[in-house]
């Protein structure tokens, strides 16, 4: 990676040139996690002595910290806090809305965006389909993560320790669907991971089917799932292949918009 430093010989104020150099340091540490002064100097194309002085200044104001590894530097807490604030401020509903609208337009099915809250999946956006109005997963409502396509898509792609914690704790509420037996649920989750999408066939509402797929952020961390739901004939049978392909593509588009390079 090359730092965004003005080319030699260009007419650039000293203050602006220093800002570019600091930006280069922050960007490099953000990408690589930890680097030595020599590694930073080489990447920036700067003398080691001036790079070291800049690192001392940035350490003094807390923008970077010395790593426990001798000779290495990393981002300081203020920089990490700012990054987290920006990430948290990104409204995933706004990012996902175009994909939900596309799914609604192409399938005429209700489209959902769900996020994990503890051991439940909460609906944070819903675009109503034209064939049937399901009472399940209204905006703001939730389901246990073992039931329904969007919740299953979340559960299946959780890191294994978190998945085990969700299954161990549970948070069943009155009216929730029955939890599948452990062996059956394991097979369901394995199918979801293999196929890349989850299938719900009447387990939440009789006669209603749904498909769900995971959404990842720029660190390829699971952050949400999107789904479509409607009458069984709308979703499954001869329409399953097309619907699942569109859903996976839509979920990938949301992930890419969130910075996920693996999608």
Short mmCIF file of C-alpha atoms in Angstrom, two decimals:
data_model
loop_
_atom_site.label_atom_id
_atom_site.label_comp_id
_atom_site.label_asym_id
_atom_site.label_seq_id
_atom_site.Cartn_x
_atom_site.Cartn_y
_atom_site.Cartn_z
CA UNK A 1 0.00 0.00 0.00
CA UNK A 2 1.27 3.49 -0.81
CA UNK A 3 0.49 6.42 1.45
CA UNK A 4 -1.39 9.36 0.07
CA UNK A 5 1.53 11.79 0.32
CA UNK A 6 1.91 14.64 -2.21
CA UNK A 7 4.40 13.81 -4.94
CA UNK A 8 7.90 15.30 -4.51
CA UNK A 9 8.22 18.70 -6.08
CA UNK A 10 4.56 19.60 -5.85
CA UNK A 11 3.58 22.89 -4.28
CA UNK A 12 2.01 21.65 -1.03
CA UNK A 13 1.82 23.52 2.28
CA UNK A 14 3.87 21.88 5.02
CA UNK A 15 0.79 21.45 7.21
CA UNK A 16 -1.11 19.65 4.46
CA UNK A 17 1.85 17.39 3.76
CA UNK A 18 2.01 16.46 7.44
CA UNK A 19 -1.73 15.64 7.42
CA UNK A 20 -1.18 13.31 4.46
CA UNK A 21 1.63 11.56 6.34
CA UNK A 22 -0.47 11.13 9.48
CA UNK A 23 -3.33 9.82 7.34
CA UNK A 24 -0.88 7.34 5.80
CA UNK A 25 0.17 6.06 9.24
CA UNK A 26 -3.43 5.69 10.44
CA UNK A 27 -4.48 3.94 7.22
CA UNK A 28 -1.56 1.52 7.35
CA UNK A 29 -2.18 0.59 10.98
CA UNK A 30 -5.89 0.19 10.32
CA UNK A 31 -5.13 -2.27 7.53
CA UNK A 32 -2.25 -4.21 9.08
CA UNK A 33 -3.09 -4.01 12.78
CA UNK A 34 0.49 -3.58 14.03
CA UNK A 35 3.69 -2.35 12.31
CA UNK A 36 7.19 -1.29 13.28
CA UNK A 37 8.59 2.18 12.68
CA UNK A 38 10.84 0.74 9.96
CA UNK A 39 7.88 -0.92 8.19
CA UNK A 40 5.89 2.31 8.34
CA UNK A 41 8.81 4.37 7.07
CA UNK A 42 9.28 2.03 4.11
CA UNK A 43 5.57 2.04 3.25
CA UNK A 44 5.39 5.83 3.53
CA UNK A 45 8.62 6.41 1.63
CA UNK A 46 9.91 8.53 4.51
CA UNK A 47 13.21 8.52 6.47
CA UNK A 48 13.13 6.35 9.56
CA UNK A 49 14.16 9.27 11.80
CA UNK A 50 11.26 11.53 10.77
CA UNK A 51 8.81 8.62 10.87
CA UNK A 52 9.92 7.80 14.40
CA UNK A 53 9.45 11.43 15.50
CA UNK A 54 5.95 11.43 14.01
CA UNK A 55 5.12 8.18 15.83
CA UNK A 56 6.28 9.72 19.12
CA UNK A 57 3.98 12.71 18.55
CA UNK A 58 1.00 10.51 17.64
CA UNK A 59 1.66 8.32 20.68
CA UNK A 60 1.75 11.45 22.85
CA UNK A 61 -1.77 12.49 21.82
CA UNK A 62 -3.08 8.92 22.06
CA UNK A 63 -3.82 8.40 18.35
CA UNK A 64 -1.53 5.38 18.31
CA UNK A 65 -0.20 3.12 21.06
CA UNK A 66 2.88 1.00 21.54
CA UNK A 67 2.01 -2.66 21.12
CA UNK A 68 2.91 -5.24 23.77
CA UNK A 69 5.17 -6.61 21.02
CA UNK A 70 8.45 -4.77 21.30
CA UNK A 71 8.96 -2.16 18.57
CA UNK A 72 5.43 -2.37 17.16
CA UNK A 73 2.73 0.31 17.01
CA UNK A 74 -1.06 0.03 16.72
CA UNK A 75 -4.07 2.35 16.62
CA UNK A 76 -4.93 4.06 19.89
CA UNK A 77 -8.32 3.88 21.58
CA UNK A 78 -9.59 7.23 20.17
CA UNK A 79 -9.03 6.05 16.58
CA UNK A 80 -10.71 2.70 17.23
CA UNK A 81 -13.62 4.45 18.97
CA UNK A 82 -14.12 6.78 16.01
CA UNK A 83 -14.09 3.80 13.64
CA UNK A 84 -16.66 1.96 15.73
CA UNK A 85 -18.84 5.06 15.91
CA UNK A 86 -18.83 5.46 12.13
CA UNK A 87 -19.59 1.77 11.63
CA UNK A 88 -22.43 1.83 14.17
CA UNK A 89 -23.84 4.97 12.57
CA UNK A 90 -24.21 3.23 9.21
CA UNK A 91 -27.92 2.46 8.96
CA UNK A 92 -28.11 -1.07 7.65
CA UNK A 93 -31.77 -0.52 6.82
CA UNK A 94 -30.85 2.20 4.36
CA UNK A 95 -28.17 0.01 2.80
CA UNK A 96 -30.46 -3.03 2.53
CA UNK A 97 -33.59 -1.24 1.34
CA UNK A 98 -32.77 -1.35 -2.43
CA UNK A 99 -32.23 -5.12 -2.24
CA UNK A 100 -35.49 -5.60 -0.33
CA UNK A 101 -37.32 -3.51 -2.92
CA UNK A 102 -35.81 -5.58 -5.72
CA UNK A 103 -36.91 -8.83 -4.06
CA UNK A 104 -40.42 -7.49 -3.58
CA UNK A 105 -40.62 -6.34 -7.18
CA UNK A 106 -39.30 -9.62 -8.62
CA UNK A 107 -41.13 -12.09 -6.35
CA UNK A 108 -44.20 -10.18 -5.09
CA UNK A 109 -43.31 -11.69 -1.70
CA UNK A 110 -42.88 -9.90 1.60
CA UNK A 111 -39.21 -9.02 2.13
CA UNK A 112 -37.57 -8.68 5.54
CA UNK A 113 -34.38 -7.45 7.17
CA UNK A 114 -33.57 -9.01 10.53
CA UNK A 115 -30.78 -8.57 13.05
CA UNK A 116 -29.74 -10.59 16.06
CA UNK A 117 -30.61 -9.43 19.54
CA UNK A 118 -29.33 -11.97 22.04
CA UNK A 119 -30.84 -15.31 21.11
CA UNK A 120 -33.67 -13.84 19.03
CA UNK A 121 -33.96 -12.40 15.52
CA UNK A 122 -35.68 -9.00 15.35
CA UNK A 123 -37.37 -7.62 12.24
CA UNK A 124 -36.02 -4.11 11.57
CA UNK A 125 -37.49 -3.62 8.10
CA UNK A 126 -40.37 -5.17 6.21
CA UNK A 127 -41.81 -4.53 2.75
CA UNK A 128 -45.26 -6.02 2.34
CA UNK A 129 -45.89 -8.54 -0.42
CA UNK A 130 -48.92 -8.50 -2.66
CA UNK A 131 -50.23 -12.05 -2.30
CA UNK A 132 -50.77 -12.60 1.42
CA UNK A 133 -50.29 -10.60 4.61
CA UNK A 134 -48.60 -12.72 7.26
CA UNK A 135 -48.85 -11.66 10.88
CA UNK A 136 -45.46 -13.17 11.69
CA UNK A 137 -42.35 -10.98 11.95
CA UNK A 138 -44.01 -7.60 11.96
CA UNK A 139 -41.69 -4.63 12.22
CA UNK A 140 -40.11 -4.74 15.68
CA UNK A 141 -41.27 -8.26 16.49
CA UNK A 142 -38.95 -11.23 16.95
CA UNK A 143 -38.60 -14.98 16.69
CA UNK A 144 -36.26 -17.44 18.38
CA UNK A 145 -33.30 -18.11 16.15
CA UNK A 146 -34.26 -21.74 15.58
CA UNK A 147 -37.51 -20.87 13.74
CA UNK A 148 -38.14 -19.07 10.46
CA UNK A 149 -35.83 -18.49 7.51
CA UNK A 150 -34.26 -15.18 8.55
CA UNK A 151 -33.53 -16.37 12.12
CA UNK A 152 -32.09 -19.68 10.88
CA UNK A 153 -29.83 -17.82 8.44
CA UNK A 154 -28.47 -15.85 11.39
CA UNK A 155 -28.04 -18.87 13.65
CA UNK A 156 -26.34 -21.04 11.02
CA UNK A 157 -23.63 -18.50 10.25
CA UNK A 158 -22.82 -17.45 13.81
CA UNK A 159 -19.34 -18.42 15.03
CA UNK A 160 -19.63 -21.80 16.71
CA UNK A 161 -19.13 -20.58 20.33
CA UNK A 162 -21.89 -17.96 19.90
CA UNK A 163 -24.15 -20.49 18.23
CA UNK A 164 -23.71 -22.90 21.12
CA UNK A 165 -24.45 -20.12 23.61
CA UNK A 166 -27.67 -19.18 21.79
CA UNK A 167 -28.84 -22.79 21.74
CA UNK A 168 -27.91 -23.32 25.37
CA UNK A 169 -29.58 -20.19 26.70
CA UNK A 170 -32.66 -19.88 24.51
CA UNK A 171 -35.34 -17.21 25.03
CA UNK A 172 -38.65 -18.80 24.20
CA UNK A 173 -41.73 -16.64 24.64
CA UNK A 174 -45.41 -17.65 24.74
CA UNK A 175 -46.59 -18.38 21.22
CA UNK A 176 -43.13 -19.16 19.82
CA UNK A 177 -42.83 -22.11 17.43
CA UNK A 178 -41.71 -25.39 18.94
CA UNK A 179 -37.96 -25.93 19.00
CA UNK A 180 -36.76 -28.82 16.79
CA UNK A 181 -34.97 -31.73 18.41
CA UNK A 182 -31.22 -31.19 18.72
CA UNK A 183 -30.28 -33.66 16.00
CA UNK A 184 -32.81 -32.26 13.54
CA UNK A 185 -31.71 -28.69 14.22
CA UNK A 186 -28.07 -29.61 13.60
CA UNK A 187 -29.01 -31.08 10.22
CA UNK A 188 -31.05 -27.97 9.36
CA UNK A 189 -28.15 -25.66 10.19
CA UNK A 190 -25.72 -27.80 8.21
CA UNK A 191 -28.04 -27.55 5.19
CA UNK A 192 -28.22 -23.77 5.57
CA UNK A 193 -24.44 -23.41 5.64
CA UNK A 194 -24.03 -25.75 2.67
CA UNK A 195 -26.71 -24.09 0.51
CA UNK A 196 -26.07 -20.51 1.61
CA UNK A 197 -29.72 -19.94 2.49
CA UNK A 198 -32.36 -21.15 4.96
CA UNK A 199 -35.80 -22.59 4.22
CA UNK A 200 -38.87 -22.22 6.41
CA UNK A 201 -41.84 -24.36 5.37
CA UNK A 202 -44.83 -23.78 7.62
CA UNK A 203 -42.85 -23.95 10.88
CA UNK A 204 -43.88 -20.39 11.85
CA UNK A 205 -47.23 -20.01 10.08
CA UNK A 206 -49.12 -22.85 8.42
CA UNK A 207 -49.10 -22.52 4.63
CA UNK A 208 -46.43 -19.82 4.65
CA UNK A 209 -42.90 -20.48 3.41
CA UNK A 210 -39.80 -18.32 3.52
CA UNK A 211 -36.17 -18.19 2.44
CA UNK A 212 -33.41 -16.36 4.32
CA UNK A 213 -29.75 -15.50 3.63
CA UNK A 214 -26.99 -13.95 5.78
CA UNK A 215 -25.45 -10.47 5.46
CA UNK A 216 -21.85 -9.68 6.47
CA UNK A 217 -19.94 -6.47 7.19
CA UNK A 218 -16.48 -5.29 6.06
CA UNK A 219 -14.80 -7.68 8.51
CA UNK A 220 -16.95 -10.55 7.18
CA UNK A 221 -18.82 -10.60 10.47
CA UNK A 222 -22.47 -11.65 10.48
CA UNK A 223 -24.64 -8.55 10.97
CA UNK A 224 -28.10 -9.35 9.58
CA UNK A 225 -30.18 -11.56 7.33
CA UNK A 226 -32.69 -10.81 4.61
CA UNK A 227 -35.61 -13.00 3.61
CA UNK A 228 -38.69 -13.37 1.46
CA UNK A 229 -41.95 -14.90 2.62
CA UNK A 230 -45.27 -15.80 1.02
CA UNK A 231 -47.61 -18.62 0.13
CA UNK A 232 -45.79 -21.92 -0.25
CA UNK A 233 -46.40 -21.98 -4.00
CA UNK A 234 -44.81 -18.55 -4.32
CA UNK A 235 -41.60 -19.52 -2.57
CA UNK A 236 -40.89 -23.24 -2.93
CA UNK A 237 -41.50 -25.94 -5.54
CA UNK A 238 -40.65 -24.88 -9.08
CA UNK A 239 -39.80 -21.36 -7.88
CA UNK A 240 -37.25 -22.37 -5.26
CA UNK A 241 -34.20 -22.27 -7.53
CA UNK A 242 -34.94 -18.82 -8.93
CA UNK A 243 -36.01 -17.37 -5.60
CA UNK A 244 -32.99 -18.71 -3.71
CA UNK A 245 -30.60 -17.43 -6.39
CA UNK A 246 -32.15 -13.95 -6.26
CA UNK A 247 -32.07 -13.94 -2.46
CA UNK A 248 -28.41 -14.95 -2.27
CA UNK A 249 -27.53 -12.31 -4.85
CA UNK A 250 -29.47 -9.66 -2.93
CA UNK A 251 -27.82 -10.60 0.37
CA UNK A 252 -24.42 -10.47 -1.31
CA UNK A 253 -25.19 -7.01 -2.68
CA UNK A 254 -25.99 -5.76 0.83
CA UNK A 255 -22.79 -7.33 2.18
CA UNK A 256 -20.71 -5.70 -0.56
CA UNK A 257 -22.34 -2.35 0.19
CA UNK A 258 -21.22 -2.82 3.81
CA UNK A 259 -17.65 -3.41 2.63
CA UNK A 260 -17.49 -7.22 2.67
CA UNK A 261 -14.94 -8.28 0.06
CA UNK A 262 -15.63 -11.99 0.52
CA UNK A 263 -19.16 -11.79 -0.90
#
